[in-house]
């Protein structure tokens, strides 16, 4: 799976006249191995752990490229902080967000997906992407 992402990323970079440098490769690997949803700061500290010569600017620039190439997806769970998660090689999913403790629950629901597509079709609207977020209280907070 990481191999596929490296291929996607190097093809994407090539179109921009950029190279998959060893630092970019390390950041990709770290992002791919990171669990769940992570911030740019978390990616920076994990990347520095893997290679102490990686700069903050390189991590932020690479993160933007990983997002643009759709290997990672950017999410904002309502607190104004952006987080990222792996998108390539994963099934699409949506999120339930606890507004008290911040717990994030992922779900996949085919009927909901179909309803969204049907609604878009009714309006002759072409969906490029979507992100469904339900905010509320989790079982421990509710
Ligand atoms: Zn909670
Ligand atoms: Zn998620």
mmCIF file of N, CA and C and ligand atoms in Angstrom:
data_model
loop_
_atom_site.group_PDB
_atom_site.id
_atom_site.type_symbol
_atom_site.label_atom_id
_atom_site.label_comp_id
_atom_site.label_asym_id
_atom_site.label_seq_id
_atom_site.Cartn_x
_atom_site.Cartn_y
_atom_site.Cartn_z
ATOM 1 N N UNK A 1 0.834 -1.215 0.000
ATOM 2 C CA UNK A 1 0.000 0.000 0.000
ATOM 3 C C UNK A 1 0.865 1.260 0.000
ATOM 4 N N UNK A 2 1.945 1.237 0.821
ATOM 5 C CA UNK A 2 2.866 2.374 0.831
ATOM 6 C C UNK A 2 3.529 2.505 -0.541
ATOM 7 N N UNK A 3 3.858 1.353 -1.126
ATOM 8 C CA UNK A 3 4.467 1.343 -2.466
ATOM 9 C C UNK A 3 3.567 2.051 -3.487
ATOM 10 N N UNK A 4 2.263 1.755 -3.429
ATOM 11 C CA UNK A 4 1.312 2.398 -4.350
ATOM 12 C C UNK A 4 1.283 3.907 -4.128
ATOM 13 N N UNK A 5 1.311 4.306 -2.860
ATOM 14 C CA UNK A 5 1.276 5.737 -2.529
ATOM 15 C C UNK A 5 2.551 6.420 -3.031
ATOM 16 N N UNK A 6 3.680 5.730 -2.911
ATOM 17 C CA UNK A 6 4.940 6.298 -3.413
ATOM 18 C C UNK A 6 4.868 6.501 -4.923
ATOM 19 N N UNK A 7 4.244 5.536 -5.592
ATOM 20 C CA UNK A 7 4.080 5.633 -7.054
ATOM 21 C C UNK A 7 3.171 6.828 -7.384
ATOM 22 N N UNK A 8 2.032 6.911 -6.709
ATOM 23 C CA UNK A 8 1.106 8.035 -6.922
ATOM 24 C C UNK A 8 1.830 9.357 -6.709
ATOM 25 N N UNK A 9 2.583 9.420 -5.605
ATOM 26 C CA UNK A 9 3.242 10.668 -5.227
ATOM 27 C C UNK A 9 4.348 11.028 -6.216
ATOM 28 N N UNK A 10 5.142 10.054 -6.628
ATOM 29 C CA UNK A 10 6.238 10.393 -7.549
ATOM 30 C C UNK A 10 5.679 10.785 -8.925
ATOM 31 N N UNK A 11 4.588 10.135 -9.376
ATOM 32 C CA UNK A 11 3.949 10.544 -10.639
ATOM 33 C C UNK A 11 3.422 11.975 -10.541
ATOM 34 N N UNK A 12 2.793 12.258 -9.403
ATOM 35 C CA UNK A 12 2.227 13.589 -9.163
ATOM 36 C C UNK A 12 3.344 14.651 -9.147
ATOM 37 N N UNK A 13 4.421 14.339 -8.430
ATOM 38 C CA UNK A 13 5.539 15.285 -8.325
ATOM 39 C C UNK A 13 6.192 15.533 -9.687
ATOM 40 N N UNK A 14 6.292 14.455 -10.454
ATOM 41 C CA UNK A 14 6.924 14.556 -11.771
ATOM 42 C C UNK A 14 6.214 15.593 -12.641
ATOM 43 N N UNK A 15 4.876 15.580 -12.576
ATOM 44 C CA UNK A 15 4.088 16.542 -13.352
ATOM 45 C C UNK A 15 4.366 17.970 -12.928
ATOM 46 N N UNK A 16 4.865 18.135 -11.715
ATOM 47 C CA UNK A 16 5.173 19.466 -11.205
ATOM 48 C C UNK A 16 6.666 19.752 -11.284
ATOM 49 N N UNK A 17 7.374 18.864 -11.989
ATOM 50 C CA UNK A 17 8.825 18.991 -12.092
ATOM 51 C C UNK A 17 9.516 18.910 -10.740
ATOM 52 N N UNK A 18 8.937 18.088 -9.878
ATOM 53 C CA UNK A 18 9.541 17.880 -8.553
ATOM 54 C C UNK A 18 9.948 16.412 -8.443
ATOM 55 N N UNK A 19 10.835 16.156 -7.492
ATOM 56 C CA UNK A 19 11.319 14.784 -7.308
ATOM 57 C C UNK A 19 10.870 14.221 -5.961
ATOM 58 N N UNK A 20 10.723 12.894 -5.937
ATOM 59 C CA UNK A 20 10.447 12.235 -4.662
ATOM 60 C C UNK A 20 11.784 12.089 -3.929
ATOM 61 N N UNK A 21 12.148 13.138 -3.199
ATOM 62 C CA UNK A 21 13.409 13.134 -2.458
ATOM 63 C C UNK A 21 13.284 12.195 -1.259
ATOM 64 N N UNK A 22 14.407 11.883 -0.642
ATOM 65 C CA UNK A 22 14.336 10.953 0.491
ATOM 66 C C UNK A 22 13.558 11.573 1.660
ATOM 67 N N UNK A 23 13.632 12.906 1.793
ATOM 68 C CA UNK A 23 12.859 13.559 2.859
ATOM 69 C C UNK A 23 11.360 13.475 2.569
ATOM 70 N N UNK A 24 10.989 13.726 1.321
ATOM 71 C CA UNK A 24 9.569 13.631 0.965
ATOM 72 C C UNK A 24 9.067 12.198 1.156
ATOM 73 N N UNK A 25 9.937 11.235 0.816
ATOM 74 C CA UNK A 25 9.573 9.827 0.963
ATOM 75 C C UNK A 25 9.360 9.491 2.448
ATOM 76 N N UNK A 26 10.246 10.020 3.291
ATOM 77 C CA UNK A 26 10.123 9.780 4.738
ATOM 78 C C UNK A 26 8.822 10.371 5.275
ATOM 79 N N UNK A 27 8.504 11.598 4.863
ATOM 80 C CA UNK A 27 7.279 12.253 5.342
ATOM 81 C C UNK A 27 6.049 11.469 4.872
ATOM 82 N N UNK A 28 6.083 10.996 3.636
ATOM 83 C CA UNK A 28 4.981 10.172 3.117
ATOM 84 C C UNK A 28 4.815 8.909 3.976
ATOM 85 N N UNK A 29 5.921 8.239 4.267
ATOM 86 C CA UNK A 29 5.861 7.005 5.056
ATOM 87 C C UNK A 29 5.299 7.285 6.451
ATOM 88 N N UNK A 30 5.808 8.348 7.083
ATOM 89 C CA UNK A 30 5.352 8.717 8.428
ATOM 90 C C UNK A 30 3.847 9.024 8.412
ATOM 91 N N UNK A 31 3.404 9.770 7.398
ATOM 92 C CA UNK A 31 1.979 10.123 7.287
ATOM 93 C C UNK A 31 1.142 8.869 7.069
ATOM 94 N N UNK A 32 1.698 7.938 6.310
ATOM 95 C CA UNK A 32 0.971 6.715 5.994
ATOM 96 C C UNK A 32 0.847 5.812 7.211
ATOM 97 N N UNK A 33 1.865 5.862 8.077
ATOM 98 C CA UNK A 33 1.859 4.985 9.251
ATOM 99 C C UNK A 33 1.152 5.620 10.441
ATOM 100 N N UNK A 34 0.885 6.937 10.354
ATOM 101 C CA UNK A 34 0.229 7.620 11.467
ATOM 102 C C UNK A 34 -1.199 7.096 11.614
ATOM 103 N N UNK A 35 -1.606 6.923 12.854
ATOM 104 C CA UNK A 35 -2.942 6.395 13.128
ATOM 105 C C UNK A 35 -3.997 7.492 13.013
ATOM 106 N N UNK A 36 -5.113 7.166 12.436
ATOM 107 C CA UNK A 36 -6.297 8.023 12.471
ATOM 108 C C UNK A 36 -6.085 9.411 11.905
ATOM 109 N N UNK A 37 -6.456 10.412 12.691
ATOM 110 C CA UNK A 37 -6.452 11.800 12.232
ATOM 111 C C UNK A 37 -5.347 12.543 12.961
ATOM 112 N N UNK A 38 -4.473 13.184 12.216
ATOM 113 C CA UNK A 38 -3.315 13.824 12.851
ATOM 114 C C UNK A 38 -3.140 15.248 12.344
ATOM 115 N N UNK A 39 -2.563 16.095 13.203
ATOM 116 C CA UNK A 39 -2.334 17.497 12.851
ATOM 117 C C UNK A 39 -1.000 17.636 12.113
ATOM 118 N N UNK A 40 -0.800 18.819 11.514
ATOM 119 C CA UNK A 40 0.472 19.113 10.854
ATOM 120 C C UNK A 40 1.616 19.084 11.877
ATOM 121 N N UNK A 41 1.345 19.579 13.102
ATOM 122 C CA UNK A 41 2.370 19.592 14.150
ATOM 123 C C UNK A 41 2.781 18.166 14.520
ATOM 124 N N UNK A 42 1.787 17.272 14.599
ATOM 125 C CA UNK A 42 2.083 15.874 14.919
ATOM 126 C C UNK A 42 2.938 15.250 13.817
ATOM 127 N N UNK A 43 2.599 15.563 12.573
ATOM 128 C CA UNK A 43 3.372 15.028 11.446
ATOM 129 C C UNK A 43 4.804 15.563 11.489
ATOM 130 N N UNK A 44 4.933 16.832 11.865
ATOM 131 C CA UNK A 44 6.265 17.429 11.980
ATOM 132 C C UNK A 44 7.102 16.702 13.029
ATOM 133 N N UNK A 45 6.534 16.448 14.190
ATOM 134 C CA UNK A 45 7.344 15.834 15.241
ATOM 135 C C UNK A 45 7.665 14.371 14.899
ATOM 136 N N UNK A 46 6.725 13.673 14.282
ATOM 137 C CA UNK A 46 6.997 12.290 13.857
ATOM 138 C C UNK A 46 8.061 12.257 12.751
ATOM 139 N N UNK A 47 7.992 13.230 11.847
ATOM 140 C CA UNK A 47 8.969 13.275 10.751
ATOM 141 C C UNK A 47 10.363 13.576 11.275
ATOM 142 N N UNK A 48 10.424 14.488 12.250
ATOM 143 C CA UNK A 48 11.722 14.845 12.849
ATOM 144 C C UNK A 48 12.319 13.656 13.607
ATOM 145 N N UNK A 49 11.436 12.854 14.207
ATOM 146 C CA UNK A 49 11.894 11.648 14.893
ATOM 147 C C UNK A 49 12.525 10.684 13.890
ATOM 148 N N UNK A 50 11.930 10.601 12.707
ATOM 149 C CA UNK A 50 12.414 9.688 11.675
ATOM 150 C C UNK A 50 13.690 10.219 11.012
ATOM 151 N N UNK A 51 13.778 11.536 10.860
ATOM 152 C CA UNK A 51 14.937 12.161 10.223
ATOM 153 C C UNK A 51 15.054 13.589 10.764
ATOM 154 N N UNK A 52 16.036 13.782 11.648
ATOM 155 C CA UNK A 52 16.144 15.050 12.373
ATOM 156 C C UNK A 52 16.526 16.223 11.463
ATOM 157 N N UNK A 53 16.959 15.923 10.213
ATOM 158 C CA UNK A 53 17.351 17.015 9.309
ATOM 159 C C UNK A 53 16.145 17.607 8.568
ATOM 160 N N UNK A 54 14.980 16.986 8.714
ATOM 161 C CA UNK A 54 13.775 17.490 8.026
ATOM 162 C C UNK A 54 13.299 18.779 8.707
ATOM 163 N N UNK A 55 13.093 19.823 7.905
ATOM 164 C CA UNK A 55 12.677 21.117 8.458
ATOM 165 C C UNK A 55 11.156 21.235 8.491
ATOM 166 N N UNK A 56 10.714 22.181 9.293
ATOM 167 C CA UNK A 56 9.290 22.467 9.390
ATOM 168 C C UNK A 56 8.714 22.858 8.018
ATOM 169 N N UNK A 57 9.463 23.706 7.296
ATOM 170 C CA UNK A 57 8.994 24.167 5.974
ATOM 171 C C UNK A 57 8.807 22.987 5.025
ATOM 172 N N UNK A 58 9.734 22.039 5.075
ATOM 173 C CA UNK A 58 9.639 20.870 4.191
ATOM 174 C C UNK A 58 8.409 20.041 4.526
ATOM 175 N N UNK A 59 8.149 19.861 5.824
ATOM 176 C CA UNK A 59 6.977 19.076 6.235
ATOM 177 C C UNK A 59 5.694 19.757 5.756
ATOM 178 N N UNK A 60 5.600 21.073 5.957
ATOM 179 C CA UNK A 60 4.372 21.773 5.572
ATOM 180 C C UNK A 60 4.182 21.782 4.065
ATOM 181 N N UNK A 61 5.278 21.978 3.334
ATOM 182 C CA UNK A 61 5.172 21.958 1.871
ATOM 183 C C UNK A 61 4.779 20.572 1.369
ATOM 184 N N UNK A 62 5.395 19.539 1.966
ATOM 185 C CA UNK A 62 5.102 18.169 1.539
ATOM 186 C C UNK A 62 3.663 17.787 1.890
ATOM 187 N N UNK A 63 3.217 18.244 3.050
ATOM 188 C CA UNK A 63 1.841 17.977 3.469
ATOM 189 C C UNK A 63 0.849 18.546 2.454
ATOM 190 N N UNK A 64 1.112 19.763 1.987
ATOM 191 C CA UNK A 64 0.238 20.385 0.983
ATOM 192 C C UNK A 64 0.228 19.554 -0.306
ATOM 193 N N UNK A 65 1.393 19.021 -0.668
ATOM 194 C CA UNK A 65 1.486 18.196 -1.878
ATOM 195 C C UNK A 65 0.760 16.860 -1.692
ATOM 196 N N UNK A 66 0.853 16.299 -0.491
ATOM 197 C CA UNK A 66 0.170 15.026 -0.203
ATOM 198 C C UNK A 66 -1.340 15.202 -0.255
ATOM 199 N N UNK A 67 -1.769 16.389 0.157
ATOM 200 C CA UNK A 67 -3.195 16.706 0.110
ATOM 201 C C UNK A 67 -3.627 16.898 -1.345
ATOM 202 N N UNK A 68 -2.852 17.670 -2.077
ATOM 203 C CA UNK A 68 -3.182 17.953 -3.472
ATOM 204 C C UNK A 68 -3.221 16.674 -4.310
ATOM 205 N N UNK A 69 -2.362 15.732 -3.988
ATOM 206 C CA UNK A 69 -2.320 14.477 -4.751
ATOM 207 C C UNK A 69 -3.361 13.484 -4.243
ATOM 208 N N UNK A 70 -4.148 13.899 -3.255
ATOM 209 C CA UNK A 70 -5.243 13.099 -2.694
ATOM 210 C C UNK A 70 -4.788 11.811 -2.021
ATOM 211 N N UNK A 71 -3.518 11.804 -1.611
ATOM 212 C CA UNK A 71 -3.041 10.671 -0.815
ATOM 213 C C UNK A 71 -3.547 10.858 0.616
ATOM 214 N N UNK A 72 -3.569 12.123 1.048
ATOM 215 C CA UNK A 72 -4.158 12.471 2.344
ATOM 216 C C UNK A 72 -5.393 13.328 2.115
ATOM 217 N N UNK A 73 -6.277 13.271 3.082
ATOM 218 C CA UNK A 73 -7.467 14.114 3.044
ATOM 219 C C UNK A 73 -7.387 15.062 4.238
ATOM 220 N N UNK A 74 -7.759 16.316 3.981
ATOM 221 C CA UNK A 74 -7.775 17.301 5.059
ATOM 222 C C UNK A 74 -9.173 17.350 5.668
ATOM 223 N N UNK A 75 -9.233 17.410 6.979
ATOM 224 C CA UNK A 75 -10.521 17.477 7.660
ATOM 225 C C UNK A 75 -10.481 18.601 8.671
ATOM 226 N N UNK A 76 -11.646 19.238 8.822
ATOM 227 C CA UNK A 76 -11.798 20.223 9.890
ATOM 228 C C UNK A 76 -12.991 19.747 10.700
ATOM 229 N N UNK A 77 -12.739 19.339 11.933
ATOM 230 C CA UNK A 77 -13.801 18.765 12.740
ATOM 231 C C UNK A 77 -14.481 19.814 13.622
ATOM 232 N N UNK A 78 -14.492 21.066 13.145
ATOM 233 C CA UNK A 78 -15.316 22.075 13.780
ATOM 234 C C UNK A 78 -14.603 22.916 14.820
ATOM 235 N N UNK A 79 -13.370 22.559 15.186
ATOM 236 C CA UNK A 79 -12.661 23.350 16.188
ATOM 237 C C UNK A 79 -11.658 24.281 15.513
ATOM 238 N N UNK A 80 -11.749 24.372 14.190
ATOM 239 C CA UNK A 80 -10.882 25.278 13.447
ATOM 240 C C UNK A 80 -9.490 24.734 13.190
ATOM 241 N N UNK A 81 -9.172 23.569 13.784
ATOM 242 C CA UNK A 81 -7.851 22.977 13.543
ATOM 243 C C UNK A 81 -7.970 21.950 12.433
ATOM 244 N N UNK A 82 -7.048 22.045 11.503
ATOM 245 C CA UNK A 82 -7.077 21.081 10.419
ATOM 246 C C UNK A 82 -6.348 19.804 10.841
ATOM 247 N N UNK A 83 -6.960 18.684 10.481
ATOM 248 C CA UNK A 83 -6.274 17.409 10.675
ATOM 249 C C UNK A 83 -6.281 16.643 9.356
ATOM 250 N N UNK A 84 -5.451 15.644 9.306
ATOM 251 C CA UNK A 84 -5.256 14.900 8.067
ATOM 252 C C UNK A 84 -5.433 13.418 8.332
ATOM 253 N N UNK A 85 -5.835 12.706 7.302
ATOM 254 C CA UNK A 85 -5.905 11.262 7.409
ATOM 255 C C UNK A 85 -5.606 10.657 6.056
ATOM 256 N N UNK A 86 -5.172 9.413 6.104
ATOM 257 C CA UNK A 86 -4.832 8.716 4.877
ATOM 258 C C UNK A 86 -6.108 8.507 4.064
ATOM 259 N N UNK A 87 -6.036 8.784 2.760
ATOM 260 C CA UNK A 87 -7.189 8.582 1.891
ATOM 261 C C UNK A 87 -6.904 7.472 0.887
ATOM 262 N N UNK A 88 -5.687 7.455 0.359
ATOM 263 C CA UNK A 88 -5.363 6.437 -0.647
ATOM 264 C C UNK A 88 -5.369 5.041 -0.019
ATOM 265 N N UNK A 89 -5.989 4.107 -0.724
ATOM 266 C CA UNK A 89 -6.001 2.727 -0.256
ATOM 267 C C UNK A 89 -6.997 2.462 0.855
ATOM 268 N N UNK A 90 -7.855 3.444 1.135
ATOM 269 C CA UNK A 90 -8.877 3.276 2.166
ATOM 270 C C UNK A 90 -10.239 3.493 1.552
ATOM 271 N N UNK A 91 -11.243 2.865 2.135
ATOM 272 C CA UNK A 91 -12.607 3.117 1.681
ATOM 273 C C UNK A 91 -13.063 4.466 2.199
ATOM 274 N N UNK A 92 -13.913 5.118 1.410
ATOM 275 C CA UNK A 92 -14.490 6.381 1.849
ATOM 276 C C UNK A 92 -15.284 6.174 3.134
ATOM 277 N N UNK A 93 -15.188 7.123 4.052
ATOM 278 C CA UNK A 93 -15.965 7.051 5.286
ATOM 279 C C UNK A 93 -16.330 8.452 5.733
ATOM 280 N N UNK A 94 -17.292 8.551 6.623
ATOM 281 C CA UNK A 94 -17.668 9.839 7.190
ATOM 282 C C UNK A 94 -17.485 9.800 8.707
ATOM 283 N N UNK A 95 -17.833 10.907 9.380
ATOM 284 C CA UNK A 95 -17.432 11.053 10.782
ATOM 285 C C UNK A 95 -18.541 11.531 11.713
ATOM 286 N N UNK A 96 -18.529 10.968 12.923
ATOM 287 C CA UNK A 96 -19.317 11.475 14.045
ATOM 288 C C UNK A 96 -18.311 12.137 14.974
ATOM 289 N N UNK A 97 -18.615 13.361 15.423
ATOM 290 C CA UNK A 97 -17.645 14.112 16.223
ATOM 291 C C UNK A 97 -18.261 14.514 17.557
ATOM 292 N N UNK A 98 -17.626 14.134 18.658
ATOM 293 C CA UNK A 98 -18.109 14.528 19.982
ATOM 294 C C UNK A 98 -17.611 15.938 20.296
ATOM 295 N N UNK A 99 -18.553 16.850 20.537
ATOM 296 C CA UNK A 99 -18.163 18.244 20.756
ATOM 297 C C UNK A 99 -17.710 18.483 22.194
ATOM 298 N N UNK A 100 -17.791 17.466 23.058
ATOM 299 C CA UNK A 100 -17.258 17.641 24.408
ATOM 300 C C UNK A 100 -15.828 17.097 24.518
ATOM 301 N N UNK A 101 -15.638 15.835 24.179
ATOM 302 C CA UNK A 101 -14.307 15.230 24.372
ATOM 303 C C UNK A 101 -13.495 15.145 23.084
ATOM 304 N N UNK A 102 -14.128 15.434 21.953
ATOM 305 C CA UNK A 102 -13.372 15.430 20.700
ATOM 306 C C UNK A 102 -13.222 14.062 20.064
ATOM 307 N N UNK A 103 -13.845 13.054 20.653
ATOM 308 C CA UNK A 103 -13.768 11.715 20.073
ATOM 309 C C UNK A 103 -14.334 11.723 18.654
ATOM 310 N N UNK A 104 -13.678 11.005 17.759
ATOM 311 C CA UNK A 104 -14.128 10.925 16.373
ATOM 312 C C UNK A 104 -14.420 9.477 16.027
ATOM 313 N N UNK A 105 -15.628 9.232 15.590
ATOM 314 C CA UNK A 105 -16.047 7.888 15.203
ATOM 315 C C UNK A 105 -16.231 7.884 13.688
ATOM 316 N N UNK A 106 -15.641 6.890 13.032
ATOM 317 C CA UNK A 106 -15.775 6.798 11.582
ATOM 318 C C UNK A 106 -16.898 5.838 11.235
ATOM 319 N N UNK A 107 -17.617 6.128 10.174
ATOM 320 C CA UNK A 107 -18.635 5.183 9.717
ATOM 321 C C UNK A 107 -18.706 5.149 8.196
ATOM 322 N N UNK A 108 -19.173 4.003 7.717
ATOM 323 C CA UNK A 108 -19.455 3.835 6.287
ATOM 324 C C UNK A 108 -20.909 3.423 6.206
ATOM 325 N N UNK A 109 -21.678 4.111 5.376
ATOM 326 C CA UNK A 109 -23.090 3.790 5.262
ATOM 327 C C UNK A 109 -23.528 3.926 3.808
ATOM 328 N N UNK A 110 -23.677 2.790 3.159
ATOM 329 C CA UNK A 110 -24.002 2.770 1.727
ATOM 330 C C UNK A 110 -25.314 3.484 1.403
ATOM 331 N N UNK A 111 -26.410 3.221 2.159
ATOM 332 C CA UNK A 111 -27.663 3.936 1.841
ATOM 333 C C UNK A 111 -27.498 5.451 1.891
ATOM 334 N N UNK A 112 -26.737 5.976 2.858
ATOM 335 C CA UNK A 112 -26.518 7.432 2.930
ATOM 336 C C UNK A 112 -25.765 7.902 1.682
ATOM 337 N N UNK A 113 -24.761 7.146 1.295
ATOM 338 C CA UNK A 113 -23.993 7.504 0.100
ATOM 339 C C UNK A 113 -24.912 7.558 -1.122
ATOM 340 N N UNK A 114 -25.785 6.542 -1.231
ATOM 341 C CA UNK A 114 -26.690 6.478 -2.393
ATOM 342 C C UNK A 114 -27.665 7.647 -2.389
ATOM 343 N N UNK A 115 -28.181 8.003 -1.214
ATOM 344 C CA UNK A 115 -29.110 9.128 -1.115
ATOM 345 C C UNK A 115 -28.450 10.432 -1.552
ATOM 346 N N UNK A 116 -27.206 10.619 -1.140
ATOM 347 C CA UNK A 116 -26.481 11.840 -1.523
ATOM 348 C C UNK A 116 -26.317 11.904 -3.029
ATOM 349 N N UNK A 117 -25.971 10.757 -3.628
ATOM 350 C CA UNK A 117 -25.805 10.725 -5.084
ATOM 351 C C UNK A 117 -27.123 11.016 -5.793
ATOM 352 N N UNK A 118 -28.213 10.446 -5.277
ATOM 353 C CA UNK A 118 -29.522 10.652 -5.886
ATOM 354 C C UNK A 118 -29.911 12.127 -5.801
ATOM 355 N N UNK A 119 -29.642 12.743 -4.659
ATOM 356 C CA UNK A 119 -29.962 14.157 -4.473
ATOM 357 C C UNK A 119 -29.176 15.011 -5.465
ATOM 358 N N UNK A 120 -27.916 14.727 -5.617
ATOM 359 C CA UNK A 120 -27.071 15.479 -6.547
ATOM 360 C C UNK A 120 -27.601 15.328 -7.980
ATOM 361 N N UNK A 121 -27.963 14.089 -8.316
ATOM 362 C CA UNK A 121 -28.460 13.804 -9.659
ATOM 363 C C UNK A 121 -29.717 14.632 -9.967
ATOM 364 N N UNK A 122 -30.599 14.704 -8.967
ATOM 365 C CA UNK A 122 -31.839 15.480 -9.122
ATOM 366 C C UNK A 122 -31.531 16.912 -9.554
ATOM 367 N N UNK A 123 -30.442 17.455 -9.048
ATOM 368 C CA UNK A 123 -30.060 18.841 -9.346
ATOM 369 C C UNK A 123 -29.040 18.921 -10.476
ATOM 370 N N UNK A 124 -28.815 17.792 -11.133
ATOM 371 C CA UNK A 124 -27.783 17.701 -12.180
ATOM 372 C C UNK A 124 -26.461 18.259 -11.679
ATOM 373 N N UNK A 125 -26.174 17.881 -10.471
ATOM 374 C CA UNK A 125 -24.970 18.355 -9.797
ATOM 375 C C UNK A 125 -23.943 17.228 -9.803
ATOM 376 N N UNK A 126 -22.715 17.567 -10.176
ATOM 377 C CA UNK A 126 -21.664 16.546 -10.209
ATOM 378 C C UNK A 126 -20.823 16.653 -8.936
ATOM 379 N N UNK A 127 -20.900 15.638 -8.108
ATOM 380 C CA UNK A 127 -20.152 15.655 -6.848
ATOM 381 C C UNK A 127 -18.673 15.388 -7.135
ATOM 382 N N UNK A 128 -17.821 16.219 -6.595
ATOM 383 C CA UNK A 128 -16.382 15.978 -6.712
ATOM 384 C C UNK A 128 -15.898 15.262 -5.452
ATOM 385 N N UNK A 129 -16.342 15.730 -4.321
ATOM 386 C CA UNK A 129 -16.052 15.021 -3.061
ATOM 387 C C UNK A 129 -17.100 15.456 -2.049
ATOM 388 N N UNK A 130 -17.167 14.723 -0.963
ATOM 389 C CA UNK A 130 -18.042 15.159 0.106
ATOM 390 C C UNK A 130 -17.467 14.724 1.433
ATOM 391 N N UNK A 131 -17.910 15.392 2.473
ATOM 392 C CA UNK A 131 -17.455 15.071 3.811
ATOM 393 C C UNK A 131 -18.638 15.309 4.742
ATOM 394 N N UNK A 132 -19.210 14.225 5.218
ATOM 395 C CA UNK A 132 -20.388 14.322 6.081
ATOM 396 C C UNK A 132 -19.930 14.244 7.538
ATOM 397 N N UNK A 133 -20.318 15.256 8.322
ATOM 398 C CA UNK A 133 -19.910 15.293 9.727
ATOM 399 C C UNK A 133 -21.131 15.485 10.599
ATOM 400 N N UNK A 134 -21.279 14.628 11.591
ATOM 401 C CA UNK A 134 -22.377 14.738 12.531
ATOM 402 C C UNK A 134 -21.777 15.113 13.880
ATOM 403 N N UNK A 135 -22.220 16.250 14.447
ATOM 404 C CA UNK A 135 -21.665 16.753 15.704
ATOM 405 C C UNK A 135 -22.611 16.461 16.860
ATOM 406 N N UNK A 136 -22.060 16.088 17.986
ATOM 407 C CA UNK A 136 -22.917 15.816 19.141
ATOM 408 C C UNK A 136 -22.119 15.261 20.299
ATOM 409 N N UNK A 137 -22.748 14.434 21.120
ATOM 410 C CA UNK A 137 -22.085 13.876 22.298
ATOM 411 C C UNK A 137 -21.941 12.370 22.146
ATOM 412 N N UNK A 138 -20.762 11.884 22.450
ATOM 413 C CA UNK A 138 -20.527 10.442 22.372
ATOM 414 C C UNK A 138 -21.164 9.761 23.580
ATOM 415 N N UNK A 139 -21.087 8.450 23.578
ATOM 416 C CA UNK A 139 -21.713 7.648 24.623
ATOM 417 C C UNK A 139 -21.212 8.009 26.025
ATOM 418 N N UNK A 140 -19.933 8.355 26.153
ATOM 419 C CA UNK A 140 -19.413 8.692 27.495
ATOM 420 C C UNK A 140 -19.750 10.104 27.903
ATOM 421 N N UNK A 141 -20.022 10.973 26.939
ATOM 422 C CA UNK A 141 -20.266 12.386 27.251
ATOM 423 C C UNK A 141 -21.764 12.737 27.272
ATOM 424 N N UNK A 142 -22.559 11.926 26.585
ATOM 425 C CA UNK A 142 -23.948 12.285 26.341
ATOM 426 C C UNK A 142 -24.853 12.122 27.551
HETATM 427 ZN ZN1 LIG B 1 -17.255 12.508 24.184
HETATM 428 ZN ZN1 LIG B 2 -11.533 9.520 9.270
#
